[in-house]
Amino acid sequence: MVTADRIIALGLMALSAYFMWHASALPIGWNGMTGGPGGGAFPFWLSAIIFVTAGLIILRSFRRPKDTGEPFFDQDTLRSVVLVVLALIVTVALLPFVGAYIAIPLFLLWYLKVFGGHGWGLTAIITLATPVFLFFFFEVTLKILLPKGWTEPFFIPLYARFF
Amino acid sequence: MELLGHLADGFGTSLMPLNLLIVFLGVTAGLFIGAMPGLGSVNGVAIVLPLTFIVPPSSAIILLAAIYYGAMYGGAISSILLGIPGASTAVATTFDGRPMAQQGKAGLALITAAVASFVGGTISVLLFTLFATPLADVALAFGPAEEFALVLLAFMTFVGLGGDDVLKTIIMICLGLALSTVGLDLISGQPRLIFFDLPGFYSGISFLVLAIGVYGIGEILYTIETQKTAPSVTPARLTFRELGYGIKEINKLWKTMSLGSALGFFVGMLPAAGATPAALMSYGIAKLTTKTPERFGKGAIEGVAAPETANNAASTGSLLPMLTLGIPGSPTTALLLGGMVMWGLVPGPMLFIEQPDFVWGLISSLYTANLAAVLVNLALIPLFVWALRMPFTVLCALVFVLCLVGGFAPSQKLHDVWLIVAFGVGGYILRKADYPMAPLVLALVLGPLMEKSFRQTLISEQGNVLAFVERPLSGTFIALSAAFLLLPLIKHLKRLTGRVPSAAK
């Protein structure tokens, strides 16, 4: 737990340093002409506070080392979370190529059948019904087109029918 | 009398068939979201917000407010039937609600929760109606300096009263504010913090993206580990005889319930406090003031009524500063505020002058939402019992899909979907390490206002920083903020000086 706390605080320090580097592209000091701080001042000094505070968290962890010995992740949790996050990343990465109507059913199929261990019946109902609902809710009612990628040509007859 | 006229006009809006239908839909959805362990009002509003483009803005906000309300009622259902709080706001309801269910009085507990929620909601909406106009009048005198000081005060309440690790709270506030500066500089128009030169960052980071990431994806990732085993649902039957008996029992609890409502309302107004502490405080007070405290924790009916009145009252209370001052009193109202800005409505005192129809329509819809919630709640109890048996993986899968598609819909940029996944994972890890999420979301929503008012003040005062302290109202806010910031430090010093007696702990 203490190690994880330190790593996260270090990560936040790195992130804030990166923010500060970006913000310093704009004036970060006091601008005498307009009266007030420059455009980069707000993000720069806020990130500086994050940097210092995260540093304090690390210092504190050395001063009173009360490690409960409890791991930050237990093996089982870590495995499930990493799997789900990977599945989400693959789904989003697939969106521009195969479109929402293939990527999302694939995600549901994996999540319900493989990850959740449900039967084929339930899996099939949800996997097939969700894209139909999405199409009618977003595309037909709200007129918001979801990404289609290579499947775009198959939707042309549907557009003609519903728009 | 002017108040009643406004309220009557408001009912003209909220009793329109479309809005009535929306209120019923909203509270039903809210009840289900609230009843699902792991999902609370803030998750419901975050996930549903992108879908509200289907109705006009004034109806959309009524829908979201109804979901917010319904979720407050719904949290009690799983607290009683599963013994797991449906939302953090219903934690205190498990103390006595679960023992009641185990004694076979689940029906009575559910009735108590629903009726107490109704009483708490109604009393607090009355208070809301009374306080809204005077508070908006005071706020009309606010200039940019007061706005800045008030936002600062809102953040400092998290540091002083939030109860989370002080250093981690400060980090989350600053992180939210820093993320809010991504995009174009408000004053000079120059691009800043365009990470990796991605064009998506030019339009800034939408509060919706952060909210869906943290409260949608992050929350479900968080619940994956806690919800591995299917919980056992206590069966609940509900007959009219029980309903009559329940209402008779509840009639004896007026003292507890009015105390809980007033407490909830005022605690709910504070950004750092809100419904969860309000419910716990109300439970504590009910236990202190009763003649038979030994029954508490063993299925006392007051132990269900007290927290349920308070958490509903708190949800109304947190709407008050959001509508009148533009400062949300809870993460859920922060999302409502973000939604309103997205629809072109700017919360704050001017809203009461420029959009009275909208304001009073929303206020009156709180009355209808309350009534709708208690009716739907009582009528659908068997359905909730069934829905709570639904495997958690099905719910998770559907919420993930809604997050991805709902995050894409408003801007139609895949950039935002990637950000949602990133915020989801980042938020999950930070939350696991006990970093509070509410200040992060609040800071992202209020960041632009804070920076704008700060720099506007300095420009108009030719760079005189003392302007914030010299104006009486903003000076008071700044002094209060300083006090809240110093509060944890004083506590820490006290602990250091009095180390000998506390060392035994």
XYZ file of C-alpha atoms in Angstrom:
668
model
C 0.000 0.000 0.000
C 2.812 2.418 0.949
C 4.747 1.548 -2.201
C 1.664 2.104 -4.356
C 1.032 5.410 -2.592
C 4.569 6.540 -3.393
C 4.405 5.420 -7.003
C 1.111 7.268 -7.538
C 2.484 10.417 -5.900
C 5.589 10.153 -8.107
C 3.337 9.773 -11.137
C 1.425 12.898 -10.147
C 4.717 14.777 -9.744
C 5.774 13.711 -13.228
C 2.383 14.697 -14.640
C 2.499 18.117 -12.987
C 6.043 18.677 -14.203
C 4.831 17.905 -17.707
C 1.932 20.369 -17.226
C 4.363 23.017 -16.008
C 6.625 22.524 -19.007
C 3.595 22.957 -21.303
C 2.247 25.967 -19.414
C 5.553 27.781 -19.470
C 5.130 28.246 -23.212
C 2.880 31.163 -22.247
C 3.833 33.965 -19.831
C 3.595 32.593 -16.317
C 4.616 35.683 -14.408
C 2.832 38.880 -13.542
C 1.994 40.893 -16.629
C 2.431 44.535 -15.719
C 0.779 45.796 -18.914
C -2.682 44.305 -18.491
C -2.577 44.001 -14.732
C -2.721 40.394 -13.712
C -1.114 37.055 -14.378
C -0.219 35.820 -17.850
C -2.023 33.086 -19.758
C 0.216 30.312 -18.502
C 0.205 31.374 -14.868
C -2.918 29.533 -13.756
C -1.945 26.072 -15.049
C 1.713 26.593 -14.134
C 1.280 27.516 -10.494
C -1.538 25.019 -9.911
C 0.722 22.286 -11.275
C 3.481 23.597 -9.037
C 1.157 23.108 -6.035
C 0.445 19.535 -7.189
C 4.191 18.924 -7.520
C 4.942 20.162 -4.007
C 1.932 18.462 -2.399
C 2.674 15.111 -4.049
C 6.251 15.512 -2.816
C 4.908 16.049 0.702
C 2.892 12.830 0.419
C 6.079 10.930 -0.410
C 7.987 12.581 2.461
C 5.133 11.791 4.829
C 5.198 8.140 3.825
C 8.844 7.933 4.929
C 8.238 9.743 8.201
C 5.535 7.478 9.527
C 5.891 4.124 7.881
C 2.725 2.311 8.920
C 2.524 -0.292 6.222
C -0.535 -2.408 6.785
C 1.015 -5.039 4.558
C -2.190 -5.049 2.567
C -1.427 -5.206 -1.164
C -2.820 -2.428 -3.353
C -4.197 -4.978 -5.803
C -4.944 -8.580 -5.069
C -4.041 -10.871 -7.958
C -7.625 -11.624 -8.891
C -8.732 -7.995 -9.011
C -5.701 -6.937 -10.985
C -6.356 -9.644 -13.562
C -10.040 -8.686 -13.992
C -9.373 -4.954 -14.168
C -6.510 -5.308 -16.659
C -8.628 -7.593 -18.849
C -11.583 -5.185 -18.863
C -9.393 -2.162 -19.553
C -7.696 -4.009 -22.440
C -11.098 -4.939 -23.847
C -12.195 -1.297 -23.665
C -9.011 -0.137 -25.397
C -9.421 -2.719 -28.167
C -13.069 -1.678 -28.593
C -12.253 2.028 -28.925
C -9.333 1.264 -31.243
C -11.638 -0.770 -33.471
C -14.298 1.972 -33.681
C -12.818 3.973 -36.589
C -12.164 0.802 -38.627
C -15.035 -1.628 -38.184
C -17.508 0.860 -36.735
C -19.619 0.918 -33.601
C -21.964 -1.804 -34.845
C -19.242 -4.429 -34.919
C -16.930 -3.215 -32.150
C -19.657 -2.887 -29.516
C -21.318 -6.289 -30.071
C -17.848 -7.854 -29.993
C -17.192 -6.163 -26.644
C -20.542 -7.335 -25.266
C -19.968 -10.864 -26.531
C -16.584 -11.005 -24.829
C -17.785 -9.360 -21.619
C -20.914 -11.457 -21.140
C -19.775 -14.819 -22.478
C -16.064 -14.983 -21.694
C -15.636 -12.570 -18.793
C -19.043 -12.873 -17.155
C -19.574 -16.560 -17.917
C -23.235 -16.152 -18.922
C -25.172 -18.544 -21.100
C -25.544 -18.148 -24.859
C -29.203 -17.123 -24.598
C -28.680 -14.048 -22.441
C -25.508 -13.137 -24.333
C -27.237 -13.333 -27.699
C -30.221 -11.243 -26.595
C -28.125 -8.409 -25.180
C -25.482 -8.505 -27.917
C -28.101 -8.244 -30.646
C -30.566 -5.895 -28.965
C -28.010 -3.259 -27.895
C -26.909 -2.180 -31.393
C -30.538 -2.009 -32.526
C -31.352 0.259 -29.588
C -28.260 2.380 -30.249
C -29.205 2.799 -33.895
C -32.749 3.908 -33.193
C -31.864 6.084 -30.217
C -28.779 7.892 -31.511
C -29.037 7.803 -35.282
C -32.773 7.891 -35.906
C -34.004 9.961 -32.945
C -31.045 12.187 -32.094
C -29.544 12.325 -35.621
C -26.108 11.597 -34.185
C -24.101 9.360 -36.502
C -21.949 6.805 -34.744
C -18.653 5.780 -36.366
C -19.169 3.105 -39.027
C -15.764 2.588 -40.645
C -15.819 -0.136 -43.293
C -19.460 -0.944 -42.590
C -20.657 2.449 -43.858
C -21.964 1.104 -47.256
C -24.271 -1.365 -45.475
C -26.055 1.498 -43.750
C -26.969 3.435 -46.861
C -30.242 1.532 -47.407
C -31.082 2.054 -43.715
C -30.434 5.780 -43.993
C -32.714 5.912 -46.997
C -35.395 4.142 -45.031
C -35.258 6.210 -41.800
C -34.146 9.717 -42.771
C -47.255 36.536 -2.383
C -45.010 37.141 -5.355
C -43.425 33.824 -4.458
C -46.722 31.965 -4.809
C -47.303 33.590 -8.187
C -43.903 32.427 -9.398
C -44.548 28.964 -8.041
C -47.950 28.813 -9.747
C -46.314 29.782 -13.048
C -43.746 27.101 -12.401
C -46.400 24.464 -11.937
C -47.791 25.604 -15.292
C -44.496 24.385 -16.781
C -43.918 21.293 -14.707
C -47.457 19.966 -15.041
C -47.261 19.955 -18.841
C -47.789 16.382 -20.062
C -44.275 16.103 -21.496
C -42.658 17.285 -18.273
C -44.858 15.065 -16.116
C -43.920 12.083 -18.260
C -40.274 13.078 -17.983
C -40.509 13.334 -14.207
C -41.983 9.827 -13.985
C -39.370 8.431 -16.376
C -36.601 10.222 -14.508
C -37.560 9.059 -11.042
C -38.064 5.484 -12.260
C -34.639 5.477 -13.903
C -33.209 7.144 -10.816
C -34.767 4.579 -8.499
C -33.188 1.740 -10.469
C -29.811 3.460 -10.662
C -29.935 4.262 -6.968
C -30.965 0.719 -6.072
C -28.056 -0.854 -7.967
C -25.127 -1.278 -5.588
C -22.251 0.813 -6.793
C -24.275 3.254 -8.834
C -25.577 6.430 -7.233
C -27.100 9.700 -8.353
C -23.829 11.082 -9.650
C -23.178 8.029 -11.842
C -26.752 8.089 -13.126
C -26.601 11.748 -14.076
C -23.150 11.368 -15.685
C -24.253 8.420 -17.822
C -27.641 9.841 -18.800
C -26.521 13.442 -19.466
C -25.395 12.848 -23.052
C -28.710 11.166 -23.826
C -30.762 14.214 -22.830
C -30.319 15.969 -26.145
C -33.552 14.286 -27.061
C -35.665 16.831 -25.131
C -35.529 20.658 -24.837
C -33.070 22.059 -22.234
C -35.660 22.925 -19.598
C -37.087 19.409 -19.772
C -33.597 17.914 -19.820
C -32.709 19.522 -16.518
C -36.027 18.374 -15.052
C -35.178 14.845 -16.199
C -31.760 14.983 -14.574
C -33.141 16.470 -11.365
C -35.740 13.679 -11.297
C -32.994 11.053 -11.718
C -31.060 12.736 -8.914
C -34.129 12.570 -6.721
C -35.080 9.032 -7.643
C -31.557 7.814 -6.943
C -31.798 9.222 -3.423
C -34.944 7.169 -2.827
C -33.489 4.122 -4.544
C -30.318 3.926 -2.468
C -32.375 2.741 0.487
C -33.767 -0.246 -1.418
C -30.517 -2.173 -1.658
C -29.468 -0.976 1.798
C -32.512 -2.778 3.161
C -32.802 -5.783 0.851
C -29.120 -6.560 0.306
C -27.478 -4.912 3.276
C -25.189 -3.169 0.785
C -25.781 0.562 0.411
C -27.077 1.283 -3.104
C -25.181 4.542 -2.976
C -22.847 6.038 -0.407
C -25.697 8.319 0.650
C -27.628 5.306 1.944
C -24.868 3.901 4.160
C -26.620 5.006 7.347
C -29.814 3.289 6.190
C -28.152 -0.121 6.388
C -27.587 0.237 10.160
C -31.222 -0.384 11.007
C -32.743 -1.176 7.629
C -30.817 -4.446 7.296
C -31.743 -5.752 10.784
C -35.384 -4.874 10.068
C -35.270 -6.911 6.860
C -33.700 -9.844 8.672
C -36.514 -9.762 11.211
C -38.964 -10.158 8.324
C -39.952 -6.497 8.356
C -38.412 -5.641 4.975
C -41.740 -4.322 3.712
C -42.139 -1.982 6.648
C -38.555 -0.772 6.270
C -39.072 -0.029 2.569
C -42.294 1.857 3.310
C -40.558 3.847 6.041
C -37.680 4.698 3.728
C -40.008 5.819 0.937
C -42.296 7.895 3.151
C -39.403 9.403 5.116
C -37.711 10.314 1.826
C -40.929 11.975 0.741
C -41.189 13.972 3.976
C -37.525 14.994 3.800
C -37.841 15.923 0.147
C -41.006 17.936 0.653
C -39.845 19.890 3.705
C -36.566 20.709 2.003
C -38.284 21.810 -1.216
C -40.404 24.176 0.871
C -37.225 25.548 2.453
C -35.695 25.772 -1.003
C -38.647 27.797 -2.296
C -38.353 30.220 0.634
C -34.582 30.689 0.436
C -34.039 30.760 -3.321
C -35.152 34.322 -4.091
C -33.488 36.080 -1.130
C -30.214 34.274 -1.809
C -30.355 35.143 -5.510
C -30.977 38.785 -4.544
C -27.872 38.824 -2.363
C -25.889 37.186 -5.136
C -26.933 39.894 -7.605
C -24.526 42.265 -5.880
C -21.586 39.916 -6.595
C -18.805 41.155 -8.831
C -15.937 39.066 -10.200
C -14.007 39.486 -6.932
C -16.853 37.966 -4.919
C -17.259 35.184 -7.484
C -13.606 34.264 -7.196
C -13.722 34.351 -3.403
C -16.848 32.207 -3.320
C -15.356 29.545 -5.609
C -12.232 29.556 -3.460
C -14.424 29.107 -0.383
C -16.205 26.172 -2.035
C -12.865 24.429 -2.594
C -11.550 25.233 0.854
C -14.582 23.597 2.490
C -13.293 20.352 0.948
C -9.943 20.890 2.626
C -11.395 21.895 5.996
C -14.501 19.746 6.242
C -14.136 17.092 3.541
C -12.794 14.439 5.889
C -10.446 13.036 3.239
C -6.671 13.222 3.327
C -5.913 16.965 3.175
C -2.899 16.688 0.859
C -4.767 14.419 -1.543
C -7.761 16.774 -1.546
C -5.510 19.713 -2.439
C -3.951 17.699 -5.275
C -7.352 16.799 -6.718
C -8.589 20.412 -6.584
C -5.457 21.668 -8.346
C -5.549 18.843 -10.885
C -9.165 19.652 -11.790
C -8.368 23.354 -12.083
C -5.263 22.659 -14.178
C -7.245 20.392 -16.517
C -9.868 23.131 -16.882
C -7.221 25.445 -18.358
C -6.548 23.124 -21.306
C -7.508 24.713 -24.613
C -7.505 28.428 -25.367
C -6.507 31.064 -22.830
C -9.634 32.991 -21.802
C -8.064 36.447 -22.013
C -5.406 36.307 -24.732
C -6.906 33.517 -26.819
C -3.561 31.701 -27.104
C -3.598 27.906 -27.131
C -2.160 26.304 -24.000
C -1.583 22.763 -22.701
C -2.157 21.194 -26.104
C -0.737 17.798 -25.157
C 1.076 15.926 -27.950
C -0.226 18.624 -30.339
C -3.516 16.764 -30.597
C -6.135 19.030 -32.177
C -8.804 17.613 -29.816
C -7.353 19.563 -26.909
C -7.987 22.941 -28.541
C -11.621 22.832 -27.432
C -10.602 22.004 -23.872
C -11.600 19.059 -21.723
C -15.344 18.815 -21.329
C -16.640 18.182 -17.805
C -18.778 15.460 -19.354
C -15.729 13.532 -20.527
C -14.195 13.625 -17.060
C -17.504 12.779 -15.378
C -18.256 9.798 -17.634
C -14.689 8.613 -17.267
C -14.536 8.883 -13.497
C -18.123 8.128 -12.541
C -18.942 5.737 -15.378
C -15.894 3.665 -16.360
C -13.941 4.287 -13.148
C -16.860 3.460 -10.899
C -17.623 0.169 -12.653
C -13.955 -0.842 -12.559
C -14.087 -0.084 -8.850
C -17.160 -2.242 -8.310
C -15.800 -5.210 -10.312
C -13.721 -6.264 -7.340
C -16.371 -5.679 -4.699
C -19.222 -7.371 -6.551
C -17.749 -10.748 -7.370
C -20.287 -12.811 -5.515
C -23.991 -12.434 -6.103
C -25.561 -11.024 -2.942
C -28.603 -12.612 -1.348
C -31.807 -10.620 -1.709
C -34.210 -10.591 1.213
C -37.711 -11.138 -0.098
C -40.175 -8.334 0.622
C -43.919 -8.502 0.426
C -46.048 -5.432 0.495
C -49.729 -5.393 1.347
C -52.108 -2.517 1.858
C -52.473 -3.518 5.485
C -48.745 -3.176 5.935
C -48.812 0.155 4.146
C -51.484 1.474 6.504
C -49.614 0.145 9.519
C -46.377 1.652 8.227
C -47.871 5.095 7.738
C -49.336 4.956 11.254
C -45.929 4.078 12.674
C -44.224 6.806 10.678
C -46.711 9.337 11.989
C -45.029 9.018 15.382
C -41.683 10.074 13.963
C -42.359 13.686 13.099
C -39.713 15.061 15.457
C -36.984 12.839 13.988
C -38.057 13.560 10.441
C -38.333 17.358 10.702
C -34.974 17.513 12.452
C -33.450 15.309 9.768
C -34.927 17.429 6.975
C -33.656 20.749 8.308
C -30.250 19.267 9.086
C -30.017 17.624 5.674
C -30.990 20.787 3.849
C -28.336 22.970 5.472
C -25.577 20.351 5.436
C -26.399 19.637 1.784
C -25.695 23.236 0.836
C -22.013 22.882 1.755
C -19.947 21.671 -1.210
C -17.777 19.408 0.897
C -20.517 17.854 2.992
C -23.653 16.673 1.217
C -26.018 13.770 1.565
C -23.737 11.094 3.049
C -22.541 13.042 6.109
C -26.007 14.581 6.489
C -27.565 11.116 6.727
C -24.942 9.935 9.221
C -25.385 13.066 11.348
C -29.142 12.714 11.291
C -28.841 9.087 12.400
C -26.554 10.136 15.236
C -28.901 12.876 16.395
C -31.916 10.565 16.284
C -29.991 8.105 18.461
C -28.991 10.851 20.893
C -32.441 12.347 21.286
C -34.436 9.117 21.587
C -35.393 7.645 24.950
C -34.470 4.138 23.815
C -31.059 4.368 22.117
C -30.412 0.668 22.777
C -32.842 -0.284 19.989
C -30.711 1.464 17.381
C -28.746 -0.912 15.174
C -31.198 -3.683 15.959
C -33.961 -2.602 13.623
C -35.311 0.677 14.987
C -37.754 2.317 12.618
C -36.358 5.776 13.482
C -32.950 4.506 12.367
C -34.329 4.161 8.836
C -36.425 7.327 8.850
C -33.699 9.664 10.133
C -31.023 9.104 7.456
C -33.569 8.819 4.649
C -35.170 12.203 5.396
C -31.733 13.777 5.662
C -30.247 12.459 2.433
C -33.213 13.564 0.383
C -33.236 16.962 2.063
C -29.525 17.273 1.345
C -30.002 16.635 -2.342
C -32.452 19.544 -2.498
C -30.148 21.660 -0.347
C -27.248 21.159 -2.717
C -29.354 22.478 -5.598
C -29.810 25.837 -3.833
C -26.271 27.259 -4.131
C -26.016 25.779 -7.631
C -29.068 27.631 -8.944
C -28.712 30.882 -7.003
C -24.941 31.347 -6.841
C -23.689 29.109 -9.627
C -21.641 27.130 -7.071
C -22.753 23.473 -6.923
C -23.254 21.918 -3.505
C -22.408 18.354 -4.597
C -20.741 16.499 -7.470
C -24.147 15.650 -8.924
C -25.219 19.284 -8.970
C -21.832 20.119 -10.492
C -22.825 17.888 -13.407
C -26.250 19.550 -13.593
C -24.464 22.905 -13.700
C -22.172 21.703 -16.467
C -25.201 20.455 -18.376
C -26.986 23.772 -18.003
C -23.950 25.661 -19.296
C -23.844 23.258 -22.238
C -27.461 24.106 -23.044
C -26.772 27.835 -22.831
C -28.298 28.463 -19.408
C -25.927 30.174 -17.003
C -26.750 29.356 -13.377
C -26.514 32.183 -10.908
C -28.667 35.095 -9.779
C -29.301 36.400 -13.305
C -31.070 33.148 -14.102
C -33.876 34.133 -11.730
C -34.368 37.383 -13.655
C -33.722 36.236 -17.213
C -35.245 32.755 -17.118
C -37.939 32.761 -14.421
C -39.955 30.169 -16.364
C -37.052 27.764 -16.278
C -36.156 28.358 -12.622
C -39.659 28.035 -11.282
C -40.433 25.163 -13.619
C -37.481 23.311 -12.127
C -38.418 24.193 -8.536
C -42.021 23.123 -8.986
C -40.858 19.938 -10.700
C -39.103 19.051 -7.454
C -42.529 18.896 -5.830
C -43.904 16.651 -8.578
C -40.720 14.565 -8.595
C -41.088 13.927 -4.891
C -44.652 12.759 -5.244
C -43.800 10.691 -8.319
C -40.842 9.090 -6.561
C -42.814 7.939 -3.538
C -45.586 6.523 -5.746
C -43.259 4.742 -8.165
C -41.116 3.517 -5.295
C -44.027 1.889 -3.469
C -45.628 0.540 -6.625
C -42.482 -1.044 -8.062
C -41.044 -2.698 -4.954
C -41.556 -6.227 -6.383
C -39.758 -5.157 -9.549
C -36.805 -3.832 -7.557
C -36.561 -7.101 -5.683
C -36.349 -8.849 -9.053
C -33.926 -6.349 -10.594
C -31.516 -6.647 -7.669
C -31.085 -10.308 -8.621
C -29.778 -9.259 -12.021
C -26.183 -10.421 -12.460
C -23.833 -7.538 -12.001
C -21.832 -8.333 -15.129
C -24.840 -7.574 -17.346
C -25.242 -4.138 -15.788
C -21.510 -3.449 -16.070
C -21.377 -4.362 -19.743
C -24.319 -2.106 -20.563
C -22.917 0.804 -18.551
C -19.580 0.483 -20.374
C -21.307 0.614 -23.752
C -23.412 3.615 -22.684
C -20.280 5.399 -21.470
C -18.427 4.890 -24.750
C -21.335 5.811 -27.000
C -22.653 8.542 -24.689
C -19.189 10.064 -24.521
C -18.937 10.099 -28.298
C -22.380 11.582 -28.963
C -22.098 15.239 -27.788
C -18.889 16.144 -29.640
C -18.702 13.221 -32.092
C -14.945 13.009 -31.638
C -13.121 9.755 -30.916
C -10.585 11.897 -29.081
C -13.155 12.302 -26.279
C -13.800 8.557 -26.099
C -10.079 7.917 -25.630
C -9.986 10.552 -22.915
C -12.938 8.883 -21.178
C -11.092 5.566 -21.050
C -7.956 7.338 -19.803
C -9.848 9.239 -17.107
C -11.671 6.075 -16.151
C -8.469 4.147 -15.542
C -6.696 7.111 -13.922
C -9.685 7.891 -11.733
C -9.986 4.264 -10.680
C -6.355 4.090 -9.577
C -6.495 7.428 -7.765
C -9.721 6.485 -6.037
C -8.237 3.190 -4.902
C -5.418 5.194 -3.346
C -8.006 7.296 -1.446
C -7.890 10.403 -3.583
C -11.339 12.080 -3.413
C -13.142 12.435 -6.750
C -15.743 15.111 -5.931
C -13.266 18.025 -5.720
C -11.728 16.994 -9.050
C -15.037 17.169 -10.933
C -16.135 20.329 -9.120
C -12.804 21.983 -9.944
C -13.056 21.146 -13.635
C -16.581 22.641 -13.768
C -15.724 25.756 -11.762
C -12.174 26.247 -13.079
C -13.010 28.549 -15.997
C -15.196 30.735 -13.747
C -12.468 30.909 -11.126
C -9.750 31.908 -13.538
C -11.947 34.368 -15.381
C -13.159 36.145 -12.267
C -9.640 36.265 -10.838
C -8.120 37.819 -13.923
C -11.085 40.117 -14.591
C -10.792 41.527 -11.099
C -7.083 42.132 -11.478
C -7.522 43.806 -14.856
C -10.212 46.133 -13.577
C -8.211 46.889 -10.426
C -4.941 47.458 -12.346
C -3.273 44.462 -10.802
C -4.092 45.283 -7.187
C -4.288 41.915 -5.437
C -5.616 43.493 -2.264
C -8.888 44.162 -4.101
C -10.049 40.678 -3.056
C -9.597 41.456 0.616
C -10.739 45.056 0.576
C -14.274 44.406 -0.620
C -16.338 43.413 2.416
C -18.126 40.346 1.000
C -15.194 38.896 -0.872
C -12.942 39.695 2.105
C -15.221 37.654 4.351
C -15.197 34.723 1.920
C -11.401 34.860 1.693
C -11.083 34.955 5.479
C -13.388 31.939 5.783
C -11.381 30.104 3.099
C -8.182 30.796 4.998
C -9.793 29.474 8.174
C -10.843 26.238 6.424
C -7.357 25.820 4.978
C -5.794 26.283 8.417
C -8.272 24.022 10.201
C -6.489 20.716 9.393
C -3.148 22.335 10.241
C -4.382 23.400 13.678
C -5.784 19.916 14.278
C -2.432 18.450 13.276
C -0.525 20.759 15.650
C -2.919 19.946 18.468
C -2.254 16.273 17.933
C 1.498 16.907 18.023
C 1.348 18.871 21.276
C -1.002 16.400 22.907
C 0.944 13.418 21.665
C 1.309 11.683 25.040
C -2.362 10.852 25.664
C -3.115 9.967 22.037
C -0.032 7.785 21.630
C -1.958 4.903 23.115
C -4.227 4.802 20.091
